[in-house]
Amino acid sequence: MHNVVISGTGLYQPPHTISNAELVQAFNAYVDLDNAKNAAAIEAGQRVPLQHSSVEFIEKASGIKQRYVMEKDGVLDPTRMRPRFAERADDQLSLMAEIAVDAARQALAAAGREAHEVDAVICAASNMQRAYPAMAVEIQQALGAGGYGFDMNVACSSATFALEQAYNAVRSGASRCVLVINPEITSAHLEWKDRDCHFIFGDVCTALVVERADEAKSVDQWEILGSRMATQFSNNIRNNFGFLNRSEDSDPEARDKTFRQEGRKVFKEVVPVAAAHIESQLLSLQFEPSAVSRYWLHQANLGMNQLIIKKLVGADAGSEVAPLILDEFANTASAGSVIAFHRHRADLKSGDVGVICSFGAGYSVGSLVLRKR
Ligand code: CO8
């Protein structure tokens, strides 16, 4: 068995931001248009009028202040309410592959590696642009990487579950250098017309290089001391979009074909599961939760992260213990904990221990305990 390190990370940041104020203004314009269109049915008591959203609610309930998106005009057009992307020809690089290649090149540069030294590419995200060929194989070719590539999806836990695959492949000697890439274009699968969730998600792509410790040459290496994954079925976060829709003659615009959730239930059920998961993994590695210098947690909700940290270390989550990036990025599905790791580790010193942990749809929880070399 080989020791394994994360030796580089990369972050692709989309070109556009949407502030809560911009988002709410567009949403409320959509609500007014929809209510005017359905005035007669509302008047007759046959339809419930849609309600306005508010910046105050969004910031208080979630901690989110803005989000990055690949395309902004379509999202903010009250007659459209979703991004506007141009279809690309088969011989052009796909949109997901384009942002993946950008993040991957940054991660490779940070690791001091060339693409041809990579022998596996895992594209792990909440949504794939197409059924096949696998996004990872297109990314592998665009980068000039060797070996093989495959796609995987465990929603918000896609990155941590992929890291475990990479860790095991390198540990066992099956691979030497694995790229884990998380292109999350959540804006295309968010229901921007639903005030309960229209503020939740943002677009981004993260990438990590996982390789043998004895071959790594970057100045910033994080040894993976262990990884742990768990799943428990729940319908509380669900999206029924899929390849059977066409044969079921179902409405492609129906509400169940985009992201939906019972946010309150998710909050209540996932917090204790995630806290217990991290604690038991740390104890199995002989670490007390208070000995951990940093928790790079999944970024879905500020209150959730504060409660998890309170359960683990008995104090309110100071940003030095569990850094927050969702105020700037919103929930970026699987990429959130990786963005936190990418942005908030430079101040840690050799021997410091940290935990990357994701939690979300499935339900799924994935965690990795890391030590700076
Ligand atoms: N503006 C004003 N009022 C609002 C709004 C709004 N935008 N939205 C809701 N309200 C109202 C509600 O109608 C409700 O009113 P009333 O009390 O009269 O019924 C009141 O505000 C309170 O509503 P909630 O109970 O829904 O509010 P919460 O305080 O629970 O906050 C949250 C809602 C922010 C959603 C919160 O519950 C939360 O964050 N929960 C955790 C969710 C979570 O972690 N989800 C993880 C999902 S992500 C994941 O797993 C990846 C999936 C893959 C992604 C794919 C791409 C899209």
Tab-separated table of C-alpha atoms and ligand atoms in Angstrom:
chain	number	residue	atom	x	y	z
A	1	MET	CA	0.000	0.000	0.000
A	2	HIS	CA	1.238	3.478	-0.892
A	3	ASN	CA	0.781	6.689	1.052
A	4	VAL	CA	-1.426	9.082	-0.895
A	5	VAL	CA	-1.542	12.879	-1.080
A	6	ILE	CA	-3.664	15.611	-2.574
A	7	SER	CA	-0.939	17.649	-4.259
A	8	GLY	CA	-2.848	20.374	-6.105
A	9	THR	CA	-6.261	21.981	-6.485
A	10	GLY	CA	-7.897	24.212	-9.097
A	11	LEU	CA	-10.989	26.398	-9.197
A	12	TYR	CA	-12.860	27.621	-12.253
A	13	GLN	CA	-14.999	30.636	-11.388
A	14	PRO	CA	-17.764	31.531	-13.889
A	15	PRO	CA	-17.748	35.017	-15.409
A	16	HIS	CA	-21.057	36.343	-13.994
A	17	THR	CA	-22.344	37.035	-10.486
A	18	ILE	CA	-25.961	37.449	-9.433
A	19	SER	CA	-26.503	39.304	-6.171
A	20	ASN	CA	-29.514	38.503	-4.007
A	21	ALA	CA	-30.976	41.920	-4.882
A	22	GLU	CA	-30.754	41.210	-8.647
A	23	LEU	CA	-32.146	37.720	-8.160
A	24	VAL	CA	-35.119	38.875	-6.081
A	25	GLN	CA	-35.913	41.737	-8.460
A	26	ALA	CA	-36.126	39.314	-11.431
A	27	PHE	CA	-38.053	36.726	-9.416
A	28	ASN	CA	-40.594	39.275	-8.196
A	29	ALA	CA	-41.073	40.574	-11.760
A	30	TYR	CA	-41.785	36.972	-12.839
A	31	VAL	CA	-44.299	36.584	-9.967
A	32	ASP	CA	-46.109	39.796	-10.946
A	33	LEU	CA	-46.296	38.700	-14.589
A	34	ASP	CA	-47.577	35.226	-13.656
A	35	ASN	CA	-50.180	36.577	-11.230
A	36	ALA	CA	-51.396	39.109	-13.830
A	37	LYS	CA	-51.681	36.359	-16.444
A	38	ASN	CA	-53.716	34.220	-14.049
A	39	ALA	CA	-55.704	37.053	-12.444
A	40	ALA	CA	-59.103	35.561	-13.320
A	41	ALA	CA	-58.279	32.137	-11.833
A	42	ILE	CA	-56.804	33.783	-8.718
A	43	GLU	CA	-59.901	35.986	-8.400
A	44	ALA	CA	-62.144	32.895	-8.719
A	45	GLY	CA	-60.173	31.125	-5.989
A	46	GLN	CA	-58.985	28.444	-8.440
A	47	ARG	CA	-55.329	29.380	-8.160
A	48	VAL	CA	-53.114	30.522	-5.325
A	49	PRO	CA	-51.156	33.673	-6.226
A	50	LEU	CA	-47.373	33.346	-6.276
A	51	GLN	CA	-45.575	35.244	-3.512
A	52	HIS	CA	-42.598	37.581	-3.695
A	53	SER	CA	-39.151	36.512	-2.513
A	54	SER	CA	-36.988	38.662	-0.251
A	55	VAL	CA	-33.281	39.379	0.199
A	56	GLU	CA	-33.689	39.417	3.987
A	57	PHE	CA	-35.194	35.907	4.011
A	58	ILE	CA	-32.484	34.490	1.762
A	59	GLU	CA	-29.612	35.864	3.841
A	60	LYS	CA	-31.183	34.909	7.171
A	61	ALA	CA	-32.284	31.397	6.117
A	62	SER	CA	-29.158	30.417	4.174
A	63	GLY	CA	-26.206	32.818	4.584
A	64	ILE	CA	-26.002	33.161	0.772
A	65	LYS	CA	-25.274	36.666	-0.556
A	66	GLN	CA	-24.532	36.032	-4.233
A	67	ARG	CA	-23.768	33.234	-6.695
A	68	TYR	CA	-21.619	32.784	-9.829
A	69	VAL	CA	-23.338	31.606	-13.013
A	70	MET	CA	-22.232	30.642	-16.498
A	71	GLU	CA	-24.990	32.765	-18.054
A	72	LYS	CA	-26.938	35.532	-16.383
A	73	ASP	CA	-29.357	37.206	-18.805
A	74	GLY	CA	-31.606	34.170	-19.263
A	75	VAL	CA	-31.815	33.573	-15.504
A	76	LEU	CA	-32.798	37.191	-14.844
A	77	ASP	CA	-35.271	37.426	-17.745
A	78	PRO	CA	-38.689	37.177	-16.014
A	79	THR	CA	-40.173	35.638	-19.164
A	80	ARG	CA	-37.531	32.868	-19.211
A	81	MET	CA	-36.027	32.140	-15.752
A	82	ARG	CA	-33.281	29.753	-16.816
A	83	PRO	CA	-29.840	30.174	-18.403
A	84	ARG	CA	-29.538	30.476	-22.153
A	85	PHE	CA	-26.831	28.220	-23.619
A	86	ALA	CA	-26.063	27.691	-27.288
A	87	GLU	CA	-26.073	24.070	-28.391
A	88	ARG	CA	-22.594	22.965	-29.454
A	89	ALA	CA	-21.681	20.701	-32.367
A	90	ASP	CA	-20.295	17.232	-31.629
A	91	ASP	CA	-16.816	18.296	-32.711
A	92	GLN	CA	-16.722	21.233	-30.243
A	93	LEU	CA	-15.613	20.911	-26.632
A	94	SER	CA	-18.682	20.510	-24.391
A	95	LEU	CA	-19.497	23.256	-21.883
A	96	MET	CA	-18.898	20.994	-18.868
A	97	ALA	CA	-15.630	19.749	-20.355
A	98	GLU	CA	-14.517	23.336	-21.016
A	99	ILE	CA	-14.775	24.408	-17.378
A	100	ALA	CA	-13.373	21.050	-16.239
A	101	VAL	CA	-10.264	21.493	-18.389
A	102	ASP	CA	-9.709	24.974	-16.948
A	103	ALA	CA	-9.913	23.792	-13.320
A	104	ALA	CA	-7.862	20.656	-14.091
A	105	ARG	CA	-5.019	22.664	-15.678
A	106	GLN	CA	-4.825	24.848	-12.550
A	107	ALA	CA	-4.726	21.761	-10.302
A	108	LEU	CA	-2.009	20.133	-12.438
A	109	ALA	CA	0.085	23.331	-12.380
A	110	ALA	CA	-0.253	23.503	-8.581
A	111	ALA	CA	0.861	19.865	-8.328
A	112	GLY	CA	3.762	20.414	-10.736
A	113	ARG	CA	2.400	17.701	-13.031
A	114	GLU	CA	1.943	17.444	-16.780
A	115	ALA	CA	-1.351	16.111	-18.149
A	116	HIS	CA	0.367	13.072	-19.731
A	117	GLU	CA	1.418	11.955	-16.222
A	118	VAL	CA	-2.241	11.530	-15.209
A	119	ASP	CA	-3.452	7.943	-15.531
A	120	ALA	CA	-7.106	8.342	-14.460
A	121	VAL	CA	-9.701	11.112	-14.751
A	122	ILE	CA	-12.874	11.030	-12.654
A	123	CYS	CA	-15.585	13.532	-13.577
A	124	ALA	CA	-17.824	13.649	-10.503
A	125	ALA	CA	-20.823	15.990	-10.421
A	126	SER	CA	-24.547	16.277	-9.647
A	127	ASN	CA	-25.530	16.470	-13.308
A	128	MET	CA	-23.905	15.211	-16.490
A	129	GLN	CA	-24.347	17.097	-19.725
A	130	ARG	CA	-25.165	13.958	-21.690
A	131	ALA	CA	-25.512	10.232	-21.273
A	132	TYR	CA	-22.412	9.249	-23.272
A	133	PRO	CA	-19.611	9.292	-24.194
A	134	ALA	CA	-18.531	9.920	-20.595
A	135	MET	CA	-17.589	13.538	-19.882
A	136	ALA	CA	-14.381	12.273	-18.254
A	137	VAL	CA	-13.202	10.692	-21.516
A	138	GLU	CA	-13.689	13.970	-23.387
A	139	ILE	CA	-11.830	15.825	-20.627
A	140	GLN	CA	-9.045	13.213	-20.677
A	141	GLN	CA	-8.579	13.773	-24.415
A	142	ALA	CA	-8.754	17.574	-24.202
A	143	LEU	CA	-6.069	17.562	-21.489
A	144	GLY	CA	-3.862	14.939	-23.135
A	145	ALA	CA	-4.085	12.653	-20.097
A	146	GLY	CA	-3.406	8.926	-20.247
A	147	GLY	CA	-5.111	5.899	-18.693
A	148	TYR	CA	-8.880	5.969	-18.432
A	149	GLY	CA	-11.769	8.213	-17.386
A	150	PHE	CA	-15.251	7.722	-15.984
A	151	ASP	CA	-18.179	9.779	-14.717
A	152	MET	CA	-19.910	9.400	-11.388
A	153	ASN	CA	-22.752	11.120	-9.563
A	154	VAL	CA	-23.652	11.078	-5.877
A	155	ALA	CA	-25.112	14.634	-5.990
A	156	CYS	CA	-23.480	16.822	-3.307
A	157	SER	CA	-21.152	14.009	-2.260
A	158	SER	CA	-19.804	13.365	-5.764
A	159	ALA	CA	-16.417	14.974	-5.018
A	160	THR	CA	-15.711	13.190	-1.737
A	161	PHE	CA	-16.890	9.832	-3.100
A	162	ALA	CA	-14.649	10.366	-6.146
A	163	LEU	CA	-11.738	11.257	-3.862
A	164	GLU	CA	-12.184	7.926	-2.122
A	165	GLN	CA	-12.028	6.135	-5.514
A	166	ALA	CA	-8.857	8.070	-6.362
A	167	TYR	CA	-7.356	7.394	-2.923
A	168	ASN	CA	-7.986	3.652	-3.220
A	169	ALA	CA	-6.678	3.487	-6.797
A	170	VAL	CA	-3.407	5.190	-5.838
A	171	ARG	CA	-3.090	3.416	-2.487
A	172	SER	CA	-3.418	0.006	-4.102
A	173	GLY	CA	-0.944	0.803	-6.880
A	174	ALA	CA	-3.572	0.549	-9.648
A	175	SER	CA	-3.003	4.240	-10.532
A	176	ARG	CA	-0.201	6.710	-9.868
A	177	CYS	CA	-1.842	10.077	-10.479
A	178	VAL	CA	-5.616	10.671	-10.576
A	179	LEU	CA	-7.525	13.836	-11.474
A	180	VAL	CA	-10.839	14.354	-9.685
A	181	ILE	CA	-12.916	17.073	-11.393
A	182	ASN	CA	-16.282	18.513	-10.288
A	183	PRO	CA	-17.958	20.657	-12.942
A	184	GLU	CA	-21.237	21.843	-11.384
A	185	ILE	CA	-23.511	23.799	-13.734
A	186	THR	CA	-26.321	23.788	-11.183
A	187	SER	CA	-28.012	26.808	-12.809
A	188	ALA	CA	-29.332	24.519	-15.544
A	189	HIS	CA	-31.066	22.223	-13.088
A	190	LEU	CA	-32.328	24.738	-10.547
A	191	GLU	CA	-35.984	25.819	-10.610
A	192	TRP	CA	-35.488	29.578	-10.669
A	193	LYS	CA	-39.298	30.049	-10.573
A	194	ASP	CA	-39.676	28.448	-7.118
A	195	ARG	CA	-39.145	30.897	-4.255
A	196	ASP	CA	-38.347	28.084	-1.809
A	197	CYS	CA	-35.154	27.210	-3.688
A	198	HIS	CA	-34.434	29.855	-6.382
A	199	PHE	CA	-31.575	31.334	-4.325
A	200	ILE	CA	-29.783	28.127	-3.383
A	201	PHE	CA	-27.314	27.191	-6.134
A	202	GLY	CA	-24.359	28.553	-8.093
A	203	ASP	CA	-22.049	27.306	-10.871
A	204	VAL	CA	-18.363	26.421	-10.486
A	205	CYS	CA	-15.778	23.733	-11.228
A	206	THR	CA	-13.149	22.334	-8.877
A	207	ALA	CA	-10.304	19.895	-9.554
A	208	LEU	CA	-7.843	17.944	-7.385
A	209	VAL	CA	-4.708	15.936	-8.123
A	210	VAL	CA	-4.361	12.740	-6.057
A	211	GLU	CA	-1.039	10.901	-6.298
A	212	ARG	CA	1.550	8.761	-4.544
A	213	ALA	CA	3.246	10.568	-1.660
A	214	ASP	CA	6.688	9.242	-2.639
A	215	GLU	CA	6.341	10.766	-6.127
A	216	ALA	CA	4.615	14.063	-5.292
A	217	LYS	CA	6.674	17.211	-5.802
A	218	SER	CA	4.366	20.137	-5.026
A	219	VAL	CA	5.170	22.428	-2.089
A	220	ASP	CA	1.704	21.943	-0.605
A	221	GLN	CA	0.845	18.280	0.011
A	222	TRP	CA	-1.989	16.836	2.091
A	223	GLU	CA	-1.705	13.199	3.066
A	224	ILE	CA	-5.032	11.347	3.049
A	225	LEU	CA	-5.175	9.531	6.407
A	226	GLY	CA	-8.547	7.966	5.713
A	227	SER	CA	-11.850	8.316	3.877
A	228	ARG	CA	-15.341	7.239	4.814
A	229	MET	CA	-18.606	7.224	2.871
A	230	ALA	CA	-22.186	6.522	3.921
A	231	THR	CA	-25.595	6.615	2.230
A	232	GLN	CA	-29.158	6.368	3.446
A	233	PHE	CA	-32.085	6.605	1.006
A	234	SER	CA	-34.292	9.706	1.218
A	235	ASN	CA	-36.782	11.382	-1.137
A	236	ASN	CA	-36.272	14.747	0.543
A	237	ILE	CA	-33.864	15.953	-2.167
A	238	ARG	CA	-34.940	14.692	-5.559
A	239	ASN	CA	-34.890	15.338	-9.299
A	240	ASN	CA	-36.818	12.977	-11.626
A	241	PHE	CA	-35.178	14.146	-14.846
A	242	GLY	CA	-33.916	11.119	-16.730
A	243	PHE	CA	-33.802	9.075	-19.890
A	244	LEU	CA	-37.125	7.310	-19.247
A	245	ASN	CA	-39.063	10.634	-19.225
A	246	ARG	CA	-39.530	10.534	-22.998
A	247	SER	CA	-40.998	7.041	-22.965
A	248	GLU	CA	-43.190	7.860	-19.991
A	249	ASP	CA	-44.656	10.739	-22.050
A	250	SER	CA	-44.081	12.941	-19.010
A	251	ASP	CA	-43.980	16.738	-19.232
A	252	PRO	CA	-40.322	17.845	-19.551
A	253	GLU	CA	-41.277	21.153	-17.889
A	254	ALA	CA	-42.987	19.487	-14.882
A	255	ARG	CA	-41.752	20.641	-11.459
A	256	ASP	CA	-40.329	17.230	-10.587
A	257	LYS	CA	-37.854	17.398	-13.511
A	258	THR	CA	-35.659	19.958	-11.736
A	259	PHE	CA	-34.173	20.166	-8.224
A	260	ARG	CA	-36.664	20.080	-5.352
A	261	GLN	CA	-36.298	19.461	-1.666
A	262	GLU	CA	-37.927	19.503	1.734
A	263	GLY	CA	-35.326	21.941	3.072
A	264	ARG	CA	-36.443	21.868	6.704
A	265	LYS	CA	-36.401	18.056	6.859
A	266	VAL	CA	-33.012	17.928	5.139
A	267	PHE	CA	-31.610	20.380	7.643
A	268	LYS	CA	-32.945	18.452	10.638
A	269	GLU	CA	-32.034	14.971	9.414
A	270	VAL	CA	-28.620	15.601	7.858
A	271	VAL	CA	-26.961	17.655	10.637
A	272	PRO	CA	-26.814	14.812	13.236
A	273	VAL	CA	-25.842	12.240	10.588
A	274	ALA	CA	-22.950	14.373	9.302
A	275	ALA	CA	-21.685	15.270	12.791
A	276	ALA	CA	-21.769	11.627	13.962
A	277	HIS	CA	-20.102	10.483	10.727
A	278	ILE	CA	-17.171	12.891	11.121
A	279	GLU	CA	-16.773	12.183	14.834
A	280	SER	CA	-16.692	8.411	14.431
A	281	GLN	CA	-14.199	8.635	11.564
A	282	LEU	CA	-11.920	10.915	13.577
A	283	LEU	CA	-12.096	8.651	16.630
A	284	SER	CA	-11.264	5.609	14.489
A	285	LEU	CA	-8.072	7.455	13.477
A	286	GLN	CA	-7.360	8.377	17.148
A	287	PHE	CA	-8.181	12.083	16.741
A	288	GLU	CA	-10.465	14.110	18.990
A	289	PRO	CA	-12.660	16.516	16.953
A	290	SER	CA	-11.107	19.428	18.891
A	291	ALA	CA	-7.649	18.427	17.571
A	292	VAL	CA	-8.701	19.225	14.007
A	293	SER	CA	-7.397	22.583	12.766
A	294	ARG	CA	-9.921	23.017	9.988
A	295	TYR	CA	-13.225	21.610	8.776
A	296	TRP	CA	-13.861	22.159	5.061
A	297	LEU	CA	-17.573	21.405	5.147
A	298	HIS	CA	-20.205	21.089	2.445
A	299	GLN	CA	-21.634	24.522	1.712
A	300	ALA	CA	-25.432	24.304	1.703
A	301	ASN	CA	-26.484	26.401	4.651
A	302	LEU	CA	-24.628	28.539	7.193
A	303	GLY	CA	-26.823	27.394	10.098
A	304	MET	CA	-26.237	23.735	9.225
A	305	ASN	CA	-22.455	24.143	9.337
A	306	GLN	CA	-22.615	26.062	12.613
A	307	LEU	CA	-24.674	23.293	14.204
A	308	ILE	CA	-22.367	20.539	12.950
A	309	ILE	CA	-19.319	22.333	14.381
A	310	LYS	CA	-21.144	22.951	17.645
A	311	LYS	CA	-21.851	19.225	17.938
A	312	LEU	CA	-18.216	18.407	17.121
A	313	VAL	CA	-16.244	20.948	19.109
A	314	GLY	CA	-18.911	22.475	21.342
A	315	ALA	CA	-18.592	26.031	20.091
A	316	ASP	CA	-20.064	28.316	17.460
A	317	ALA	CA	-18.360	27.863	14.106
A	318	GLY	CA	-15.750	30.533	13.860
A	319	SER	CA	-14.649	31.021	10.276
A	320	GLU	CA	-11.131	29.953	11.270
A	321	VAL	CA	-12.444	26.464	12.189
A	322	ALA	CA	-15.050	25.991	9.442
A	323	PRO	CA	-14.543	28.563	6.682
A	324	LEU	CA	-17.573	29.739	4.781
A	325	ILE	CA	-17.600	30.176	1.026
A	326	LEU	CA	-21.338	29.891	0.381
A	327	ASP	CA	-21.870	33.607	1.027
A	328	GLU	CA	-19.908	34.212	-2.200
A	329	PHE	CA	-20.578	31.004	-4.200
A	330	ALA	CA	-23.968	29.768	-2.813
A	331	ASN	CA	-24.405	25.977	-2.792
A	332	THR	CA	-22.230	24.567	-5.576
A	333	ALA	CA	-23.319	20.954	-4.926
A	334	SER	CA	-20.289	18.640	-4.788
A	335	ALA	CA	-17.735	21.427	-5.256
A	336	GLY	CA	-18.508	23.377	-2.050
A	337	SER	CA	-16.222	21.598	0.402
A	338	VAL	CA	-13.453	21.499	-2.232
A	339	ILE	CA	-13.711	25.280	-2.780
A	340	ALA	CA	-13.382	25.724	0.993
A	341	PHE	CA	-10.270	23.479	0.938
A	342	HIS	CA	-8.854	25.323	-2.085
A	343	ARG	CA	-9.355	28.765	-0.577
A	344	HIS	CA	-8.675	28.146	3.112
A	345	ARG	CA	-5.597	26.016	3.779
A	346	ALA	CA	-2.596	28.230	2.994
A	347	ASP	CA	-2.189	29.327	6.639
A	348	LEU	CA	-1.973	25.757	8.034
A	349	LYS	CA	1.390	24.236	8.921
A	350	SER	CA	3.037	20.850	8.635
A	351	GLY	CA	1.302	18.284	10.885
A	352	ASP	CA	-2.029	20.155	10.995
A	353	VAL	CA	-5.094	17.963	10.484
A	354	GLY	CA	-8.214	18.907	8.522
A	355	VAL	CA	-11.438	17.248	7.386
A	356	ILE	CA	-13.206	17.600	4.039
A	357	CYS	CA	-16.851	16.579	4.439
A	358	SER	CA	-19.836	16.667	2.086
A	359	PHE	CA	-23.488	15.850	2.764
A	360	GLY	CA	-26.579	16.012	0.624
A	361	ALA	CA	-28.921	14.158	-1.696
A	362	GLY	CA	-29.127	10.409	-1.385
A	363	TYR	CA	-28.764	11.076	1.543
A	364	SER	CA	-24.997	10.812	1.235
A	365	VAL	CA	-22.084	11.778	3.484
A	366	GLY	CA	-18.426	11.551	2.517
A	367	SER	CA	-15.385	12.613	4.524
A	368	LEU	CA	-11.614	12.572	4.238
A	369	VAL	CA	-9.153	13.224	7.041
A	370	LEU	CA	-6.038	15.021	5.782
A	371	ARG	CA	-2.683	15.953	7.333
A	372	LYS	CA	-0.386	18.600	5.926
A	373	ARG	CA	3.059	17.216	5.122
B	1	CO8	N1	-38.512	34.633	0.320
B	1	CO8	C1	-39.363	34.895	1.342
B	1	CO8	N2	-39.974	33.927	2.045
B	1	CO8	C2	-39.736	32.647	1.711
B	1	CO8	C3	-38.877	32.310	0.647
B	1	CO8	C4	-38.259	33.369	-0.056
B	1	CO8	N3	-37.429	33.128	-1.074
B	1	CO8	N4	-38.823	30.968	0.535
B	1	CO8	C5	-39.609	30.476	1.488
B	1	CO8	N5	-40.174	31.475	2.185
B	1	CO8	C6	-41.126	31.361	3.310
B	1	CO8	C7	-41.817	30.020	3.306
B	1	CO8	O1	-42.945	30.021	2.446
B	1	CO8	C8	-42.181	29.855	4.766
B	1	CO8	O2	-43.366	30.589	5.018
B	1	CO8	P1	-44.452	30.024	6.064
B	1	CO8	O3	-43.714	29.940	7.383
B	1	CO8	O4	-45.507	31.056	6.008
B	1	CO8	O5	-44.845	28.676	5.540
B	1	CO8	C9	-41.041	30.547	5.490
B	1	CO8	O6	-40.424	31.406	4.534
B	1	CO8	C10	-40.002	29.552	6.002
B	1	CO8	O7	-39.664	28.634	4.942
B	1	CO8	P2	-38.772	27.353	5.146
B	1	CO8	O8	-39.249	26.593	6.313
B	1	CO8	O9	-38.648	26.645	3.826
B	1	CO8	O10	-37.362	28.071	5.465
B	1	CO8	P3	-36.100	27.520	6.185
B	1	CO8	O11	-35.818	28.415	7.320
B	1	CO8	O12	-36.132	26.049	6.420
B	1	CO8	O13	-34.947	27.771	5.073
B	1	CO8	C11	-33.667	26.509	3.425
B	1	CO8	C12	-35.021	27.134	3.811
B	1	CO8	C13	-32.662	27.640	3.213
B	1	CO8	C14	-33.837	25.740	2.145
B	1	CO8	C15	-33.162	25.608	4.549
B	1	CO8	O14	-34.191	24.723	4.949
B	1	CO8	C16	-31.948	24.781	4.151
B	1	CO8	O15	-30.938	25.273	3.698
B	1	CO8	N6	-32.008	23.477	4.363
B	1	CO8	C17	-30.895	22.594	4.054
B	1	CO8	C18	-30.963	22.237	2.641
B	1	CO8	C19	-29.815	21.430	2.141
B	1	CO8	O16	-28.785	21.265	2.726
B	1	CO8	N7	-29.988	20.912	0.981
B	1	CO8	C20	-28.978	20.192	0.346
B	1	CO8	C21	-29.387	20.161	-1.065
B	1	CO8	S1	-28.129	20.232	-2.134
B	1	CO8	C22	-27.695	18.655	-2.688
B	1	CO8	O17	-27.788	17.676	-2.042
B	1	CO8	C23	-27.213	18.592	-4.092
B	1	CO8	C24	-28.312	18.282	-5.003
B	1	CO8	C25	-27.854	18.411	-6.410
B	1	CO8	C26	-28.006	19.764	-6.980
B	1	CO8	C27	-28.434	19.797	-8.386
B	1	CO8	C28	-28.435	21.157	-9.073
B	1	CO8	C29	-29.535	22.116	-8.906
